[in-house]
């Protein structure tokens, strides 16, 4: 261990990753091994191996994705928008350093370019080398790795992308600005006239204010706006939300879905926009 | 504190409930106050107050239900079967000591009798007094509280109940036998010729063997068998499964659903049987 990290603790010979949720809830994962750790200019990047979740990507002490359930999030943030847009050619992924979202997008033959703009090159390096269950052997020539600020990148383009996927981390640290209104304005401008976007919009149980704010911005900018949910076991509250903004297309072509996936199915595509009563009420 | 419990720990003046998931995952909930604790002949019964989840029912150190999310589980285990049976008159709840399932069943005017068979009277007492957000002011005259072994109770009845709801705790301790084949055989016999049953069948992420076993028993005994899921934030993995066995009725009459609920909606009733790809594959 090169650093003394407060979220790695050793008790009775066992190492534990202690994830601190707002001082009132701590999730302790027993760790077999710290596989990789390095401090980037943006954050502390770590890959650990655990008995329950397998390999886990941990940024500044917060679990981002795991071998056990990383596919759920990555399949949901990609296959839903790509089952709505009938002919996506240029796709932009902002964030998504674990490479899992880009990997899912490569399953669409009609997609010609995938720009993946991740601010932290070290995250991509760590996941490509040490978290292959999530990142896959991602070497598709259509993927352009761009190590830059997503905010800056999106400002450069007008009427360019068919689909924009905002795969950010929590709205603290480097991702804070990805939850601001001006960012969605720029995404709207970067999309073609029939383009659509999706972003992760946090937990409806624990971060309802973020979800409501994000949905509000997107609803104001796009003629079509919708929230869908999925179960992500390693995120607090289990239920996770995604918000979609679309300029033209609305229908999910679930019957045509034929990709090789572990979570997303035709049924899941049909039902993911069905919201619990409390969430329907909150978004009214 | 009358007892020294290994799952209650004090660190720097704060009290934490430490929930131990198979030695590899620990969830620590900060506790404001232990509101109630008593040891029954069956288990240690405790109600605590926490900043994130509000009041929590804790049996032998395992969180069973909370003010924050108890309604999700209780609404899902009741409104789904009661939206399939067109005319439920006699309903049996096995377990369900938090009274939340019985409370939901009382929302159906056509139900004439609700037998609630809970082995541990102390759980009902604790929840009625100290967990009113879940138990409600449950004083409906149609509810018969029967403090007995569910296994024994169900053996006494033939062709009697319209709906049986098995609201058990985990298959350890007092609830072990509620996951055995012979119990489902007795439930089948206790149901009328057009009756149906539902049971909680654990997490598809962490207890797939229990879910597959339960689904196997029910599939063998009933002409109609189906699995549905919900998100329960305080249960490990977030996603929780329920298995339905029905002698006759299959269709969910979601369009007629009009109860006052926080989670269940017409949309949720329509979509809850849509399963992720891995679960569809596992149940084949």
Coordinates of C-alpha atoms in Angstrom, one line a residue:
Chain A
X1 CA 0.0 0.0 0.0
X2 CA 1.6 3.2 -1.1
X3 CA -1.0 5.4 0.6
X4 CA -2.9 5.2 3.9
X5 CA -6.5 5.4 2.8
X6 CA -9.2 5.9 5.3
X7 CA -11.6 3.7 3.4
X8 CA -9.4 0.7 3.5
X9 CA -9.4 -0.9 7.0
X10 CA -7.8 -4.0 8.3
X11 CA -9.6 -5.9 11.1
X12 CA -8.5 -9.3 12.5
X13 CA -6.3 -9.8 9.4
X14 CA -9.1 -9.1 6.9
X15 CA -9.1 -6.0 4.7
X16 CA -12.4 -4.2 4.2
X17 CA -13.4 -1.4 1.9
X18 CA -15.6 0.9 3.9
X19 CA -18.0 2.9 1.7
X20 CA -19.4 5.8 3.6
X21 CA -22.9 6.9 2.6
X22 CA -23.4 10.3 4.1
X23 CA -22.2 9.4 7.6
X24 CA -25.2 7.3 8.4
X25 CA -24.8 4.2 6.4
X26 CA -21.5 2.3 5.8
X27 CA -21.2 -0.6 3.5
X28 CA -18.2 -2.8 4.2
X29 CA -16.9 -5.1 1.5
X30 CA -14.4 -7.7 2.4
X31 CA -11.5 -7.5 0.0
X32 CA -9.2 -10.3 -1.1
X33 CA -6.7 -8.1 -2.7
X34 CA -6.1 -4.5 -3.9
X35 CA -5.3 -5.3 -7.6
X36 CA -4.5 -1.7 -8.7
X37 CA -4.3 1.7 -7.2
X38 CA -3.0 5.0 -8.4
X39 CA -3.8 8.6 -7.8
X40 CA -4.7 10.5 -11.1
X41 CA -4.9 14.3 -11.4
X42 CA -8.6 13.9 -10.7
X43 CA -9.2 11.2 -8.1
X44 CA -7.9 8.1 -6.4
X45 CA -8.4 5.1 -8.8
X46 CA -8.4 1.6 -7.4
X47 CA -9.5 -1.9 -8.5
X48 CA -10.0 -4.4 -5.8
X49 CA -11.0 -8.1 -5.8
X50 CA -13.9 -9.1 -3.4
X51 CA -15.5 -12.5 -2.6
X52 CA -19.1 -11.3 -3.2
X53 CA -18.8 -8.9 -6.2
X54 CA -15.6 -10.0 -7.8
X55 CA -13.5 -7.1 -9.2
X56 CA -14.7 -3.7 -8.2
X57 CA -13.7 -0.2 -9.6
X58 CA -13.4 2.2 -6.7
X59 CA -13.0 6.0 -7.2
X60 CA -12.2 8.1 -4.1
X61 CA -13.5 5.2 -2.0
X62 CA -16.9 4.9 -3.8
X63 CA -17.7 1.7 -5.6
X64 CA -18.5 2.5 -9.3
X65 CA -19.0 -0.8 -10.9
X66 CA -18.3 -4.5 -10.2
X67 CA -17.9 -7.8 -12.2
X68 CA -21.1 -9.1 -10.6
X69 CA -23.5 -6.3 -11.6
X70 CA -21.7 -3.8 -13.8
X71 CA -23.5 -5.2 -16.9
X72 CA -26.9 -4.1 -15.6
X73 CA -26.1 -0.5 -15.5
X74 CA -24.1 -0.5 -18.8
X75 CA -26.8 -2.5 -20.6
X76 CA -29.6 -0.2 -19.4
X77 CA -27.8 3.1 -20.2
X78 CA -27.2 1.9 -23.8
X79 CA -29.8 -0.5 -25.1
X80 CA -32.7 1.6 -24.1
X81 CA -31.7 4.7 -26.2
X82 CA -30.4 2.5 -29.0
X83 CA -33.8 0.7 -29.1
X84 CA -35.5 4.1 -29.5
X85 CA -33.3 5.7 -32.2
X86 CA -34.0 3.8 -35.5
X87 CA -30.7 4.6 -37.1
X88 CA -27.9 5.7 -34.7
X89 CA -24.7 6.4 -36.6
X90 CA -22.7 8.8 -34.4
X91 CA -22.8 8.0 -30.6
X92 CA -21.1 10.1 -27.9
X93 CA -20.5 8.7 -24.5
X94 CA -19.5 11.1 -21.8
X95 CA -17.7 9.5 -18.9
X96 CA -18.1 5.7 -19.0
X97 CA -14.4 5.1 -18.1
X98 CA -15.1 1.5 -17.3
X99 CA -15.7 1.0 -21.1
X100 CA -18.8 -1.1 -20.4
X101 CA -21.2 1.3 -22.1
X102 CA -19.0 1.6 -25.2
X103 CA -18.7 -2.2 -25.3
X104 CA -22.6 -2.4 -25.5
X105 CA -22.8 0.2 -28.2
X106 CA -20.4 -1.8 -30.4
X107 CA -23.1 -4.5 -30.6
X108 CA -25.0 -2.2 -33.1
X109 CA -23.6 -2.7 -36.6
X110 CA -25.2 0.5 -37.9
X111 CA -23.2 2.6 -35.5
X112 CA -20.2 4.1 -37.4
X113 CA -18.5 6.2 -34.7
X114 CA -18.4 6.0 -30.9
X115 CA -16.7 9.0 -29.3
X116 CA -15.9 8.1 -25.7
X117 CA -14.9 11.2 -23.8
X118 CA -13.6 10.4 -20.4
X119 CA -11.7 13.0 -18.3
X120 CA -9.5 10.4 -16.5
X121 CA -7.3 8.3 -18.7
X122 CA -6.2 6.3 -15.6
X123 CA -9.8 4.9 -15.1
X124 CA -9.8 3.5 -18.7
X125 CA -6.4 2.1 -18.2
X126 CA -7.3 0.4 -14.9
X127 CA -10.5 -1.1 -16.3
X128 CA -9.0 -2.3 -19.6
X129 CA -6.3 -4.1 -17.7
X130 CA -7.9 -5.2 -14.4
X131 CA -11.7 -5.2 -14.9
X132 CA -12.1 -7.1 -18.1
X133 CA -15.5 -8.6 -17.1
X134 CA -16.9 -5.0 -17.5
X135 CA -14.6 -3.4 -20.1
X136 CA -14.4 -6.5 -22.3
X137 CA -11.7 -6.7 -24.8
X138 CA -12.7 -3.3 -26.2
X139 CA -10.6 -2.8 -29.3
X140 CA -13.4 -2.0 -31.8
X141 CA -11.9 0.5 -34.4
X142 CA -15.2 2.6 -34.2
X143 CA -14.4 3.6 -30.6
X144 CA -12.4 6.9 -30.3
X145 CA -11.0 7.3 -26.9
X146 CA -10.9 11.0 -26.1
X147 CA -9.4 12.0 -22.8
X148 CA -10.9 15.3 -22.2
X149 CA -13.5 17.2 -20.3
X150 CA -17.0 16.2 -21.5
X151 CA -18.3 19.8 -21.0
X152 CA -15.6 21.2 -23.3
X153 CA -16.0 18.4 -25.8
X154 CA -19.8 18.8 -26.2
X155 CA -19.5 22.6 -26.8
X156 CA -17.5 22.0 -30.0
X157 CA -20.2 20.2 -31.8
X158 CA -23.5 21.3 -33.3
X159 CA -26.1 19.1 -35.0
X160 CA -23.6 16.2 -35.0
X161 CA -24.5 13.2 -32.8
X162 CA -27.5 10.8 -33.1
X163 CA -27.3 9.6 -29.5
X164 CA -25.5 11.1 -26.5
X165 CA -25.0 8.9 -23.4
X166 CA -24.0 10.6 -20.1
X167 CA -22.4 7.9 -18.0
X168 CA -21.2 10.1 -15.1
X169 CA -20.2 9.3 -11.6
X170 CA -22.0 10.9 -8.6
X171 CA -22.4 14.7 -8.6
X172 CA -19.4 15.2 -6.4
X173 CA -15.8 15.6 -7.5
X174 CA -15.0 15.7 -11.3
X175 CA -18.6 15.0 -12.3
X176 CA -20.4 17.9 -10.6
X177 CA -20.8 20.0 -13.7
X178 CA -22.4 17.1 -15.6
X179 CA -25.5 17.7 -13.5
X180 CA -25.9 21.4 -14.4
X181 CA -28.4 22.9 -16.8
X182 CA -25.9 24.5 -19.2
X183 CA -24.5 21.0 -19.9
X184 CA -27.8 19.7 -21.1
X185 CA -28.3 22.9 -23.3
X186 CA -25.0 22.1 -25.0
X187 CA -25.9 18.4 -25.5
X188 CA -29.2 19.5 -27.0
X189 CA -27.2 21.6 -29.5
X190 CA -24.7 18.9 -30.3
X191 CA -27.5 16.4 -31.2
X192 CA -29.0 16.2 -34.7
X193 CA -32.5 17.3 -35.2
X194 CA -33.8 13.8 -34.6
X195 CA -31.2 13.0 -31.9
X196 CA -31.7 11.8 -28.3
X197 CA -29.8 11.7 -25.1
X198 CA -29.8 9.7 -21.9
X199 CA -28.1 10.3 -18.6
X200 CA -27.9 8.4 -15.3
X201 CA -29.9 10.5 -12.8
X202 CA -29.1 8.8 -9.4
X203 CA -31.3 7.0 -6.9
X204 CA -35.0 7.8 -6.7
X205 CA -34.9 6.7 -3.0
X206 CA -31.9 8.7 -1.8
X207 CA -31.3 11.4 -4.4
X208 CA -34.8 12.5 -5.5
X209 CA -33.7 16.1 -5.7
X210 CA -31.1 15.3 -8.3
X211 CA -33.5 13.2 -10.3
X212 CA -36.2 15.9 -10.2
X213 CA -33.7 18.6 -11.1
X214 CA -32.3 16.6 -14.0
X215 CA -35.7 15.6 -15.3
X216 CA -36.8 19.3 -15.0
X217 CA -33.9 20.5 -17.2
X218 CA -34.4 17.8 -19.8
X219 CA -38.2 18.2 -19.9
X220 CA -37.7 21.9 -20.5
X221 CA -35.2 21.3 -23.4
X222 CA -36.7 18.3 -25.2
X223 CA -40.2 17.7 -26.6
X224 CA -40.0 14.1 -25.3
X225 CA -38.7 13.3 -21.8
X226 CA -39.0 10.1 -19.8
X227 CA -37.5 8.4 -16.8
X228 CA -36.8 4.7 -16.6
X229 CA -35.3 2.6 -13.8
X230 CA -33.2 -0.5 -13.2
X231 CA -32.0 -2.5 -10.2
X232 CA -28.3 -2.0 -9.6
X233 CA -27.4 -4.0 -6.5
X234 CA -24.2 -2.1 -5.6
X235 CA -25.7 1.4 -5.8
X236 CA -27.4 2.7 -2.6
X237 CA -31.1 1.9 -2.6
X238 CA -30.9 -0.7 -5.3
X239 CA -33.2 1.2 -7.7
X240 CA -31.4 3.5 -10.1
X241 CA -32.9 6.1 -12.5
X242 CA -32.0 7.2 -16.0
X243 CA -33.5 10.2 -17.8
X244 CA -34.1 10.3 -21.5
X245 CA -34.5 13.4 -23.7
X246 CA -35.5 13.0 -27.3
X247 CA -36.2 15.5 -30.1
X248 CA -38.3 13.1 -32.2
X249 CA -38.3 9.4 -31.4
X250 CA -40.3 8.0 -28.5
X251 CA -41.2 4.4 -29.1
X252 CA -39.0 1.6 -27.8
X253 CA -38.7 -1.0 -30.5
X254 CA -38.5 -3.8 -28.0
X255 CA -39.7 -6.5 -30.3
X256 CA -36.6 -6.0 -32.6
X257 CA -34.1 -6.4 -29.7
X258 CA -31.8 -9.3 -30.4
X259 CA -28.5 -8.4 -28.7
X260 CA -26.5 -10.8 -26.5
X261 CA -27.1 -9.4 -23.0
X262 CA -27.4 -10.6 -19.4
X263 CA -30.0 -8.2 -18.0
X264 CA -31.8 -6.4 -20.8
X265 CA -34.5 -8.4 -22.6
X266 CA -37.4 -7.5 -24.8
X267 CA -39.6 -7.6 -21.6
X268 CA -37.2 -5.3 -19.7
X269 CA -37.2 -2.8 -22.6
X270 CA -41.1 -2.9 -22.6
X271 CA -41.4 -2.4 -18.9
X272 CA -38.5 -0.1 -17.7
X273 CA -40.6 3.1 -18.1
X274 CA -43.3 1.8 -15.8
X275 CA -42.7 3.8 -12.6
X276 CA -43.7 3.2 -9.0
X277 CA -46.5 5.3 -7.7
X278 CA -44.3 7.6 -5.6
X279 CA -42.0 8.3 -8.5
X280 CA -44.9 9.0 -10.9
X281 CA -46.2 11.5 -8.3
X282 CA -42.9 13.1 -7.7
X283 CA -42.3 13.8 -11.4
X284 CA -45.7 15.3 -12.1
Chain B
X1 CA -29.1 -2.2 27.1
X2 CA -30.0 -5.4 28.8
X3 CA -27.9 -7.6 26.5
X4 CA -24.5 -7.3 24.9
X5 CA -25.3 -7.9 21.3
X6 CA -22.5 -8.4 18.8
X7 CA -24.4 -6.6 16.1
X8 CA -24.7 -3.4 18.1
X9 CA -21.4 -1.5 18.2
X10 CA -20.4 1.9 19.6
X11 CA -17.7 3.8 17.8
X12 CA -16.7 7.4 18.7
X13 CA -20.0 7.8 20.6
X14 CA -22.2 6.7 17.7
X15 CA -24.1 3.4 17.8
X16 CA -24.2 1.3 14.7
X17 CA -26.2 -1.8 13.8
X18 CA -23.9 -4.1 11.9
X19 CA -25.7 -6.4 9.6
X20 CA -23.4 -9.3 8.6
X21 CA -24.1 -10.8 5.1
X22 CA -22.2 -14.1 5.0
X23 CA -18.9 -12.7 6.4
X24 CA -18.0 -10.9 3.2
X25 CA -20.3 -7.9 3.3
X26 CA -21.4 -5.8 6.3
X27 CA -23.9 -3.1 6.2
X28 CA -23.6 -0.6 9.1
X29 CA -26.6 1.6 9.9
X30 CA -26.1 4.5 12.3
X31 CA -28.7 4.2 15.0
X32 CA -30.2 7.1 16.9
X33 CA -31.9 5.0 19.5
X34 CA -32.8 1.4 20.3
X35 CA -36.5 1.9 20.8
X36 CA -37.5 -1.7 21.8
X37 CA -35.7 -4.9 22.4
X38 CA -36.8 -8.2 23.9
X39 CA -35.8 -11.8 23.5
X40 CA -38.8 -14.0 22.5
X41 CA -38.8 -17.9 22.6
X42 CA -37.9 -17.7 18.9
X43 CA -35.5 -14.8 18.3
X44 CA -34.1 -11.5 19.5
X45 CA -36.6 -8.8 18.5
X46 CA -35.5 -5.2 18.3
X47 CA -36.9 -1.9 16.9
X48 CA -34.3 0.8 16.3
X49 CA -34.5 4.4 15.0
X50 CA -32.0 5.3 12.2
X51 CA -31.4 8.6 10.4
X52 CA -31.6 7.1 6.9
X53 CA -34.3 4.5 7.1
X54 CA -36.3 5.7 10.1
X55 CA -37.6 2.9 12.4
X56 CA -36.3 -0.5 11.5
X57 CA -37.5 -4.0 12.7
X58 CA -34.4 -6.1 13.4
X59 CA -34.7 -9.9 14.1
X60 CA -31.5 -11.6 15.3
X61 CA -29.5 -8.7 13.9
X62 CA -31.0 -8.8 10.4
X63 CA -33.1 -5.9 9.2
X64 CA -36.5 -7.1 8.2
X65 CA -38.4 -3.9 7.3
X66 CA -38.1 -0.2 7.7
X67 CA -40.3 2.9 7.7
X68 CA -38.6 4.1 4.5
X69 CA -39.2 1.1 2.3
X70 CA -41.3 -1.5 4.1
X71 CA -44.3 -0.5 2.0
X72 CA -42.6 -1.7 -1.2
X73 CA -42.4 -5.3 0.0
X74 CA -45.8 -5.3 1.7
X75 CA -47.6 -3.8 -1.3
X76 CA -45.9 -6.2 -3.8
X77 CA -46.7 -9.3 -1.8
X78 CA -50.4 -8.4 -1.5
X79 CA -51.6 -6.3 -4.4
X80 CA -50.2 -8.6 -7.1
X81 CA -52.1 -11.8 -5.9
X82 CA -55.2 -9.7 -5.0
X83 CA -55.2 -8.2 -8.5
X84 CA -55.2 -11.7 -10.0
X85 CA -57.9 -13.3 -7.9
X86 CA -61.3 -11.8 -9.0
X87 CA -63.1 -12.4 -5.7
X88 CA -60.9 -13.1 -2.7
X89 CA -62.9 -13.7 0.5
X90 CA -60.7 -15.7 2.8
X91 CA -57.0 -14.7 2.9
X92 CA -54.3 -16.4 4.9
X93 CA -51.0 -14.6 5.7
X94 CA -48.3 -16.8 7.1
X95 CA -45.6 -14.7 8.9
X96 CA -46.0 -11.1 8.2
X97 CA -45.5 -10.1 11.8
X98 CA -44.8 -6.5 10.9
X99 CA -48.6 -6.3 10.1
X100 CA -47.9 -4.5 6.8
X101 CA -49.2 -7.2 4.5
X102 CA -52.4 -7.6 6.5
X103 CA -52.8 -3.8 6.4
X104 CA -52.7 -3.9 2.6
X105 CA -55.2 -6.8 2.4
X106 CA -57.7 -4.8 4.4
X107 CA -57.9 -2.3 1.5
X108 CA -60.1 -4.9 -0.4
X109 CA -63.7 -4.6 0.7
X110 CA -64.7 -8.0 -0.7
X111 CA -62.2 -9.8 1.6
X112 CA -64.2 -11.1 4.6
X113 CA -61.6 -12.9 6.7
X114 CA -57.8 -12.4 7.1
X115 CA -56.1 -15.0 9.1
X116 CA -52.6 -13.8 10.1
X117 CA -50.6 -16.7 11.5
X118 CA -47.3 -15.4 13.0
X119 CA -45.2 -17.7 15.2
X120 CA -43.8 -14.8 17.3
X121 CA -46.3 -12.7 19.1
X122 CA -43.5 -10.4 20.3
X123 CA -42.9 -9.3 16.7
X124 CA -46.5 -8.2 16.2
X125 CA -46.5 -6.4 19.6
X126 CA -43.2 -4.6 18.8
X127 CA -44.4 -3.5 15.3
X128 CA -47.9 -2.4 16.4
X129 CA -46.4 -0.2 19.2
X130 CA -43.1 1.0 17.7
X131 CA -43.3 0.6 13.9
X132 CA -46.6 2.2 13.0
X133 CA -45.4 3.5 9.6
X134 CA -45.4 -0.1 8.5
X135 CA -48.1 -1.8 10.7
X136 CA -50.5 1.1 10.6
X137 CA -53.3 1.3 13.1
X138 CA -54.3 -2.2 12.3
X139 CA -57.5 -2.8 14.1
X140 CA -59.7 -4.1 11.3
X141 CA -62.2 -6.7 12.7
X142 CA -61.6 -9.0 9.7
X143 CA -58.0 -9.6 10.8
X144 CA -57.6 -12.7 13.1
X145 CA -54.3 -12.7 14.8
X146 CA -53.2 -16.3 15.3
X147 CA -49.9 -16.8 17.1
X148 CA -49.0 -20.3 16.0
X149 CA -46.7 -22.2 13.7
X150 CA -47.7 -21.6 10.0
X151 CA -46.8 -25.2 9.1
X152 CA -49.3 -26.6 11.7
X153 CA -52.0 -24.1 10.8
X154 CA -52.0 -24.8 7.1
X155 CA -52.3 -28.5 7.7
X156 CA -55.7 -28.0 9.4
X157 CA -57.5 -26.6 6.4
X158 CA -58.6 -28.2 3.1
X159 CA -60.3 -26.3 0.2
X160 CA -60.7 -23.3 2.5
X161 CA -58.7 -20.2 1.4
X162 CA -58.9 -18.1 -1.7
X163 CA -55.4 -16.6 -1.3
X164 CA -52.4 -17.6 0.8
X165 CA -49.6 -15.1 1.2
X166 CA -46.3 -16.5 2.7
X167 CA -44.5 -13.5 4.1
X168 CA -41.6 -15.3 5.7
X169 CA -38.2 -14.1 7.0
X170 CA -35.0 -15.6 5.5
X171 CA -34.7 -19.4 5.4
X172 CA -32.7 -19.5 8.6
X173 CA -34.0 -19.7 12.2
X174 CA -37.8 -20.1 12.7
X175 CA -38.6 -19.7 8.9
X176 CA -36.5 -22.6 7.6
X177 CA -39.4 -25.0 7.1
X178 CA -41.4 -22.4 5.2
X179 CA -39.1 -23.1 2.2
X180 CA -39.6 -26.9 2.1
X181 CA -41.7 -28.8 -0.5
X182 CA -44.1 -30.3 2.0
X183 CA -45.2 -26.9 3.1
X184 CA -46.3 -25.9 -0.4
X185 CA -48.1 -29.3 -0.8
X186 CA -50.2 -28.3 2.3
X187 CA -50.8 -24.8 1.0
X188 CA -52.0 -26.3 -2.2
X189 CA -54.5 -28.5 -0.3
X190 CA -55.7 -25.6 1.9
X191 CA -56.5 -23.5 -1.2
X192 CA -59.9 -23.6 -2.9
X193 CA -60.1 -25.1 -6.4
X194 CA -59.6 -21.6 -7.9
X195 CA -57.2 -20.4 -5.2
X196 CA -53.7 -19.0 -5.5
X197 CA -50.7 -18.4 -3.4
X198 CA -47.6 -16.2 -3.3
X199 CA -44.4 -16.4 -1.3
X200 CA -41.3 -14.2 -1.1
X201 CA -38.5 -16.2 -2.7
X202 CA -35.4 -14.2 -1.8
X203 CA -32.9 -12.3 -4.0
X204 CA -32.3 -13.4 -7.6
X205 CA -28.7 -12.0 -7.3
X206 CA -27.6 -13.6 -4.0
X207 CA -30.0 -16.6 -3.4
X208 CA -30.7 -17.9 -6.8
X209 CA -30.7 -21.5 -5.5
X210 CA -33.6 -20.7 -3.1
X211 CA -35.6 -19.0 -5.8
X212 CA -35.0 -21.9 -8.3
X213 CA -36.0 -24.5 -5.7
X214 CA -39.1 -22.6 -4.6
X215 CA -40.2 -22.0 -8.2
X216 CA -39.5 -25.7 -8.9
X217 CA -41.9 -26.8 -6.1
X218 CA -44.6 -24.4 -7.1
X219 CA -44.3 -25.1 -10.8
X220 CA -44.7 -28.8 -10.0
X221 CA -47.8 -28.3 -7.8
X222 CA -49.7 -25.6 -9.6
X223 CA -50.8 -25.3 -13.3
X224 CA -49.9 -21.7 -13.3
X225 CA -46.6 -20.5 -11.8
X226 CA -44.8 -17.2 -12.3
X227 CA -42.0 -15.1 -10.7
X228 CA -42.2 -11.4 -10.3
X229 CA -39.7 -8.9 -8.8
X230 CA -39.5 -5.6 -7.0
X231 CA -36.8 -3.3 -5.7
X232 CA -36.4 -3.4 -1.9
X233 CA -33.6 -1.1 -1.0
X234 CA -32.8 -2.6 2.4
X235 CA -32.6 -6.2 1.2
X236 CA -29.2 -7.4 -0.2
X237 CA -29.0 -7.0 -3.9
X238 CA -31.9 -4.6 -4.0
X239 CA -33.9 -6.8 -6.3
X240 CA -36.3 -9.2 -4.6
X241 CA -38.4 -12.1 -6.0
X242 CA -41.9 -13.4 -5.3
X243 CA -43.3 -16.6 -6.7
X244 CA -46.9 -17.1 -7.5
X245 CA -48.7 -20.4 -7.8
X246 CA -52.3 -20.4 -9.1
X247 CA -54.9 -23.1 -9.7
X248 CA -57.0 -21.1 -12.2
X249 CA -56.5 -17.4 -12.5
X250 CA -53.5 -15.9 -14.4
X251 CA -54.3 -12.4 -15.7
X252 CA -53.4 -9.3 -13.6
X253 CA -56.3 -7.0 -13.7
X254 CA -54.1 -4.0 -13.5
X255 CA -56.5 -1.5 -15.1
X256 CA -58.9 -2.0 -12.2
X257 CA -56.3 -1.2 -9.5
X258 CA -57.5 1.8 -7.5
X259 CA -55.9 1.3 -4.0
X260 CA -54.1 4.1 -2.2
X261 CA -50.4 2.9 -2.4
X262 CA -46.9 4.4 -2.5
X263 CA -45.2 1.9 -4.7
X264 CA -47.7 -0.3 -6.6
X265 CA -49.3 1.4 -9.6
X266 CA -51.3 0.1 -12.6
X267 CA -48.0 0.3 -14.5
X268 CA -46.1 -1.7 -11.8
X269 CA -48.7 -4.4 -11.8
X270 CA -48.4 -4.6 -15.6
X271 CA -44.6 -4.9 -15.7
X272 CA -43.6 -6.8 -12.5
X273 CA -43.6 -10.1 -14.3
X274 CA -41.1 -8.9 -16.9
X275 CA -37.8 -10.6 -16.0
X276 CA -34.2 -9.7 -16.8
X277 CA -32.5 -12.0 -19.3
X278 CA -30.4 -13.8 -16.7
X279 CA -33.5 -14.6 -14.6
X280 CA -35.6 -15.8 -17.6
X281 CA -32.7 -18.1 -18.5
X282 CA -32.2 -19.4 -15.0
X283 CA -35.9 -20.3 -14.6
X284 CA -36.2 -22.2 -17.9

